[in-house]
Amino acid sequence: MNQKRVRSIADIAELLGVSESTVSRALNDNPLVNQKTREKIQALAKEHNFKINAKARALRTQKTRVIAVVVLFKERTERGISDPFLLDILGAIADELTLHGYDMLLSNTRTASDDWGNYYFDSKRADGLIVIGQGEHDARIDNLAREDFPFVVWGAALPDSDYCTVGSDNKMGAFMAVNHLINQGCKRIAFFGDISHSEMEQRWQGYCLALQQARIALDESLRFDTDFTSEAGYQSACRLLAQSSLTVDGLFAVSDVIALGAMKKLTEAGIGIPGQVAVVGFDDVAMSMFYQPSLTTIRQQTLEGGRLLVNKLLDKLAGKAVRSQLLDVQLVVRESSKRE
């Protein structure tokens, strides 16, 4: 029936149109693969007298004591690993892994293949996976969840997801930021951020909620699609100022680096901060305190987040049940928004 000679798991996967990890599990009678698919794979293996190499399997099942960390970037972004927030959370993860005797393998979605199960687990690059961010609702994360690979995600808890996430209360953080601007007298508040990203979408929801509760009409023209870089913040501020009919007295940016780029352009244009435009960011990266004027921001619990990601993943590797966790955020008021 099947003319191609089956010599490997890859051959079976190709013939049946499934992943190599699914074939491997089926040949080991793993119940995570549904019965019909298991029987189909096992029948093909029997037809070709294919058997798993026990010695090779033993090598593959050895623990690596390595945890892979994948930073999930959107396809079109200038953001890099050098982003201050990413460096903070990666440092927290690395320190916690070291305490538990694990090494960290750092990569991003520009280097990893689309089949993360095969790339990280079947090839024995790592025992578990921590994913930073969810991009535009990335299907690769859903694939990991379906095949029950050990992984956790830093990001937003999505209504239809069934995997463990650790992340900040993004909606509340944005609500606090915008409510603070409203309390400072701001009535036309710009939003800088890319809401196709799950966490930023939640921050947009918090922005909208604050306006709604203050009975301020939502004006979509005040939302500027902005990448996660200072340059993008600068360019969005250029676009804002180019709309000469637009009078803005507040600005909420979904990250500190965006806010700092925007503040640079406002300052160059002779716009007083916070007198004419009050600004709030999100993250509380180190440079926010030392910029002039210092940046009001929403502080995320980065160290606690890194610790929880590691410990929840290690619990998962030990066969324990793990739950998603939402971390509180804090408004840190500094010079960029404080009007006397």
Coordinates of C-alpha atoms in Angstrom, one line a residue:
M1 CA 0.0 0.0 0.0
N2 CA 2.8 2.4 0.9
Q3 CA 5.5 2.1 -1.7
K4 CA 8.1 4.2 0.1
R5 CA 10.5 2.2 2.4
V6 CA 10.1 3.2 6.0
R7 CA 13.5 3.6 7.6
S8 CA 12.8 6.3 10.2
I9 CA 10.2 8.1 12.3
A10 CA 10.5 10.9 9.8
D11 CA 9.4 8.6 6.9
I12 CA 6.3 7.6 8.8
A13 CA 5.5 11.2 9.6
E14 CA 5.9 12.2 6.0
L15 CA 3.7 9.3 4.7
L16 CA 0.9 10.0 7.2
G17 CA 1.1 13.8 7.3
V18 CA 1.8 14.1 11.0
S19 CA 4.6 15.4 13.1
E20 CA 7.6 13.3 14.1
S21 CA 6.8 13.9 17.8
T22 CA 3.3 12.4 17.2
V23 CA 4.8 9.3 15.5
S24 CA 7.2 8.9 18.4
R25 CA 4.5 9.1 21.0
A26 CA 2.2 6.7 19.0
L27 CA 4.9 4.1 18.7
N28 CA 5.4 4.3 22.5
D29 CA 1.6 3.9 22.9
N30 CA 1.3 7.3 24.5
P31 CA -2.4 8.1 25.2
L32 CA -1.8 11.8 24.4
V33 CA -2.1 10.7 20.7
N34 CA -5.7 9.7 20.0
Q35 CA -6.5 6.0 19.5
K36 CA -7.3 6.2 15.8
T37 CA -4.1 8.0 15.0
R38 CA -2.0 5.6 17.2
E39 CA -3.5 2.6 15.5
K40 CA -2.8 4.1 12.0
I41 CA 0.8 4.8 12.8
Q42 CA 1.4 1.5 14.5
A43 CA -0.1 -0.4 11.6
L44 CA 2.2 1.4 9.1
A45 CA 5.2 0.6 11.3
K46 CA 4.2 -3.0 11.5
E47 CA 3.6 -3.2 7.8
H48 CA 7.2 -2.1 7.2
N49 CA 8.7 -4.1 10.1
F50 CA 9.8 -0.8 11.7
K51 CA 10.9 -0.8 15.3
I52 CA 12.3 2.0 17.6
N53 CA 16.0 1.8 18.2
A54 CA 16.0 1.2 22.0
K55 CA 19.6 2.5 22.5
A56 CA 18.8 5.7 20.5
R57 CA 15.6 6.1 22.5
A58 CA 17.5 5.8 25.7
L59 CA 19.8 8.5 24.6
R60 CA 16.9 10.8 23.7
T61 CA 15.2 10.4 27.0
Q62 CA 18.1 11.5 29.0
K63 CA 17.6 14.8 30.8
T64 CA 19.6 17.8 29.5
R65 CA 19.3 20.0 32.6
V66 CA 18.7 22.8 30.0
I67 CA 15.6 25.0 29.8
A68 CA 15.0 26.8 26.5
V69 CA 13.7 30.4 26.6
V70 CA 12.1 31.6 23.4
V71 CA 11.5 35.3 23.0
L72 CA 8.5 35.6 20.7
F73 CA 8.9 38.5 18.3
K74 CA 6.3 39.6 15.7
E75 CA 7.3 39.0 12.1
R76 CA 7.6 42.8 11.5
T77 CA 9.3 44.4 14.4
E78 CA 12.5 46.2 15.2
R79 CA 12.4 45.0 18.8
G80 CA 15.4 42.9 19.9
I81 CA 16.8 41.0 22.9
S82 CA 18.5 44.2 24.0
D83 CA 15.1 45.7 24.9
P84 CA 15.4 46.7 28.6
F85 CA 12.3 44.9 29.8
L86 CA 13.3 41.7 28.0
L87 CA 16.8 41.9 29.6
D88 CA 15.2 42.3 33.0
I89 CA 13.0 39.3 32.8
L90 CA 15.6 37.1 31.1
G91 CA 18.1 38.0 33.9
A92 CA 15.5 37.0 36.5
I93 CA 14.8 33.7 34.7
A94 CA 18.6 32.9 34.3
D95 CA 19.2 33.6 38.0
E96 CA 16.4 31.3 39.1
L97 CA 17.4 28.5 36.7
T98 CA 21.0 28.7 38.1
L99 CA 19.6 28.2 41.7
H100 CA 18.0 25.0 40.5
G101 CA 21.0 23.7 38.6
Y102 CA 19.7 24.4 35.1
D103 CA 21.4 26.1 32.1
M104 CA 19.4 28.5 29.9
L105 CA 19.3 28.2 26.1
L106 CA 18.2 31.5 24.7
S107 CA 16.7 31.8 21.2
N108 CA 14.0 33.7 19.3
T109 CA 11.5 32.8 16.7
R110 CA 13.8 34.0 14.0
T111 CA 16.1 31.1 14.6
A112 CA 13.8 28.3 15.9
S113 CA 11.9 26.1 13.4
D114 CA 8.1 26.2 13.3
D115 CA 7.9 22.7 14.9
W116 CA 9.0 23.7 18.4
G117 CA 8.2 20.2 19.7
N118 CA 10.7 18.6 17.4
Y119 CA 13.2 21.4 17.5
Y120 CA 13.5 21.6 21.3
F121 CA 12.2 18.4 22.8
D122 CA 12.6 15.5 20.3
S123 CA 16.1 16.7 19.4
K124 CA 16.9 16.9 23.1
R125 CA 18.0 20.6 23.1
A126 CA 16.0 21.2 26.3
D127 CA 13.8 19.6 29.0
G128 CA 11.3 22.4 29.1
L129 CA 10.4 25.7 27.4
I130 CA 9.6 29.2 28.6
V131 CA 8.0 31.4 26.0
I132 CA 8.2 35.2 26.5
G133 CA 5.2 36.8 24.8
Q134 CA 2.5 35.5 22.6
G135 CA 2.8 37.7 19.6
E136 CA -0.3 37.8 17.4
H137 CA -1.9 34.8 19.1
D138 CA 0.9 32.4 17.8
A139 CA -0.3 29.0 16.7
R140 CA 3.0 27.4 17.7
I141 CA 2.1 27.8 21.3
D142 CA -1.3 26.1 20.8
N143 CA 0.5 23.2 19.1
L144 CA 2.8 22.8 22.1
A145 CA -0.3 22.7 24.3
R146 CA -2.1 20.1 22.2
E147 CA 0.9 17.8 22.3
D148 CA 1.3 18.4 26.0
F149 CA 5.0 19.5 25.9
P150 CA 6.3 21.0 29.2
F151 CA 6.2 24.8 28.8
V152 CA 5.0 28.0 30.4
V153 CA 4.4 31.5 28.9
W154 CA 5.0 35.0 30.1
G155 CA 2.0 36.9 28.8
A156 CA -1.7 37.4 28.9
A157 CA -4.1 34.7 30.0
L158 CA -6.3 34.3 27.0
P159 CA -9.9 33.1 27.4
D160 CA -9.5 30.1 25.0
S161 CA -6.0 29.0 26.1
D162 CA -5.4 25.9 28.2
Y163 CA -1.7 26.4 29.0
C164 CA 0.0 28.0 32.0
T165 CA 0.8 31.7 31.8
V166 CA 2.4 34.1 34.2
G167 CA 1.9 37.8 33.5
S168 CA 1.0 41.2 34.7
D169 CA -2.5 42.7 35.2
N170 CA -2.2 44.6 31.9
K171 CA -5.7 45.9 31.9
M172 CA -5.5 47.2 35.4
G173 CA -2.1 48.7 34.8
A174 CA -3.3 50.7 31.8
F175 CA -6.4 51.8 33.7
M176 CA -4.3 53.1 36.6
A177 CA -2.0 55.0 34.1
V178 CA -4.8 56.7 32.2
N179 CA -6.9 57.4 35.3
H180 CA -3.8 59.1 36.8
L181 CA -3.5 61.3 33.7
I182 CA -7.2 62.1 34.0
N183 CA -6.7 63.1 37.6
Q184 CA -3.9 65.4 36.4
G185 CA -6.5 67.2 34.3
C186 CA -5.9 65.5 31.0
K187 CA -8.9 65.1 28.7
R188 CA -7.3 64.2 25.3
I189 CA -5.0 61.3 25.9
A190 CA -3.0 59.7 23.1
F191 CA -2.4 55.9 23.1
F192 CA 0.9 54.6 21.6
G193 CA 1.1 50.8 21.1
D194 CA 0.4 47.8 18.9
I195 CA -2.8 46.2 20.0
S196 CA -2.4 43.1 17.8
H197 CA -0.2 41.8 20.6
S198 CA -2.3 40.1 23.3
E199 CA -0.8 42.0 26.2
M200 CA -1.1 45.4 24.5
E201 CA -4.7 44.6 23.5
Q202 CA -5.4 44.3 27.2
R203 CA -3.7 47.6 27.9
W204 CA -5.9 49.2 25.2
Q205 CA -8.9 47.8 27.1
G206 CA -7.7 49.4 30.3
Y207 CA -7.2 52.7 28.5
C208 CA -10.8 52.5 27.1
L209 CA -12.2 51.6 30.5
A210 CA -10.6 54.6 32.2
L211 CA -12.0 57.0 29.6
Q212 CA -15.4 55.4 29.9
Q213 CA -15.5 55.7 33.7
A214 CA -14.5 59.4 33.4
R215 CA -17.2 59.9 30.8
I216 CA -14.6 60.9 28.2
A217 CA -15.6 59.9 24.7
L218 CA -13.2 57.4 23.0
D219 CA -11.5 59.0 20.0
E220 CA -9.8 56.4 17.7
S221 CA -7.7 59.1 16.1
L222 CA -5.7 59.3 19.3
R223 CA -4.5 55.7 18.9
F224 CA -1.2 55.4 17.2
D225 CA 0.0 51.9 16.1
T226 CA 3.6 51.8 17.5
D227 CA 6.3 49.2 17.5
F228 CA 8.2 48.3 20.8
T229 CA 11.1 50.7 20.2
S230 CA 12.1 54.2 21.1
E231 CA 12.5 55.1 17.4
A232 CA 8.9 54.0 16.9
G233 CA 7.8 56.1 19.8
Y234 CA 9.6 59.1 18.3
Q235 CA 8.0 58.5 14.9
S236 CA 4.5 58.2 16.4
A237 CA 5.1 61.5 18.2
C238 CA 6.1 63.0 14.8
R239 CA 2.8 61.8 13.4
L240 CA 0.9 63.1 16.4
L241 CA 2.5 66.6 16.0
A242 CA 1.9 66.6 12.3
Q243 CA -1.9 66.6 13.0
S244 CA -1.9 70.4 13.7
S245 CA -5.7 70.3 14.5
L246 CA -5.1 67.8 17.2
T247 CA -4.8 69.1 20.7
V248 CA -3.4 66.4 23.1
D249 CA -2.7 67.0 26.8
G250 CA -1.8 63.4 27.8
L251 CA 0.0 60.4 26.4
F252 CA 0.0 56.8 27.5
A253 CA 2.6 54.5 26.0
V254 CA 2.4 50.7 26.4
S255 CA 6.1 50.5 27.2
D256 CA 8.8 52.8 28.7
V257 CA 11.0 52.7 25.6
I258 CA 8.1 53.9 23.5
A259 CA 7.4 56.7 26.0
L260 CA 11.0 57.8 26.1
G261 CA 11.2 58.0 22.3
A262 CA 8.0 60.1 22.3
M263 CA 9.3 62.4 25.0
K264 CA 12.4 63.1 23.0
K265 CA 10.4 64.3 20.1
L266 CA 8.0 66.4 22.2
T267 CA 11.0 68.1 23.9
E268 CA 12.6 68.8 20.5
A269 CA 9.3 70.4 19.4
G270 CA 9.3 72.7 22.5
I271 CA 6.4 70.8 24.1
G272 CA 6.5 71.1 27.9
I273 CA 6.4 67.8 29.8
P274 CA 4.2 67.6 31.9
G275 CA 2.9 71.1 31.6
Q276 CA 1.5 70.7 28.0
V277 CA 1.6 67.0 27.6
A278 CA 1.7 64.6 30.6
V279 CA 3.3 61.2 29.8
V280 CA 3.0 57.7 31.4
G281 CA 4.8 54.6 30.3
F282 CA 4.7 50.9 31.3
D283 CA 7.4 48.5 32.7
D284 CA 9.5 50.7 35.0
V285 CA 12.8 49.9 33.3
A286 CA 15.9 51.4 35.0
M287 CA 16.4 54.3 32.6
S288 CA 12.9 55.6 33.4
M289 CA 14.1 57.0 36.7
F290 CA 17.1 58.8 35.2
Y291 CA 15.6 60.4 32.1
Q292 CA 14.8 64.1 32.3
P293 CA 12.1 64.5 33.2
S294 CA 11.9 61.2 35.0
L295 CA 9.1 59.0 33.6
T296 CA 5.9 58.1 35.4
T297 CA 5.2 54.4 34.7
I298 CA 3.5 51.2 35.6
R299 CA 5.9 48.8 37.5
Q300 CA 5.8 45.1 36.6
Q301 CA 7.0 42.5 39.1
T302 CA 9.8 41.3 36.8
L303 CA 11.9 39.4 39.3
E304 CA 8.8 37.6 40.8
G305 CA 7.6 36.9 37.2
G306 CA 10.9 35.2 36.3
R307 CA 10.9 33.2 39.5
L308 CA 7.4 32.0 39.0
L309 CA 8.0 31.0 35.3
V310 CA 10.9 28.8 36.3
N311 CA 9.2 27.2 39.3
K312 CA 6.0 26.5 37.5
L313 CA 7.9 24.9 34.7
L314 CA 9.9 22.7 37.0
D315 CA 6.7 21.7 38.8
K316 CA 5.3 20.7 35.4
L317 CA 8.4 18.6 34.7
A318 CA 7.9 16.9 38.0
G319 CA 4.3 16.0 37.0
K320 CA 2.6 18.5 39.3
A321 CA -0.5 20.5 38.3
V322 CA 0.3 24.2 37.7
R323 CA -2.0 27.2 37.4
S324 CA -1.8 30.5 35.6
Q325 CA -0.9 33.5 37.8
L326 CA -1.7 37.2 37.4
L327 CA 0.7 39.6 39.0
D328 CA -0.3 43.0 40.5
V329 CA 1.2 46.2 39.1
Q330 CA 2.0 49.5 40.7
L331 CA 1.7 53.1 39.5
V332 CA 5.1 54.9 40.0
V333 CA 4.5 58.7 39.8
R334 CA 7.5 60.8 38.6
E335 CA 8.1 64.1 36.9
S336 CA 6.7 63.4 33.5
S337 CA 3.1 63.5 34.7
K338 CA 3.1 65.3 38.0
R339 CA 1.4 68.7 37.7
E340 CA 1.7 70.9 40.7

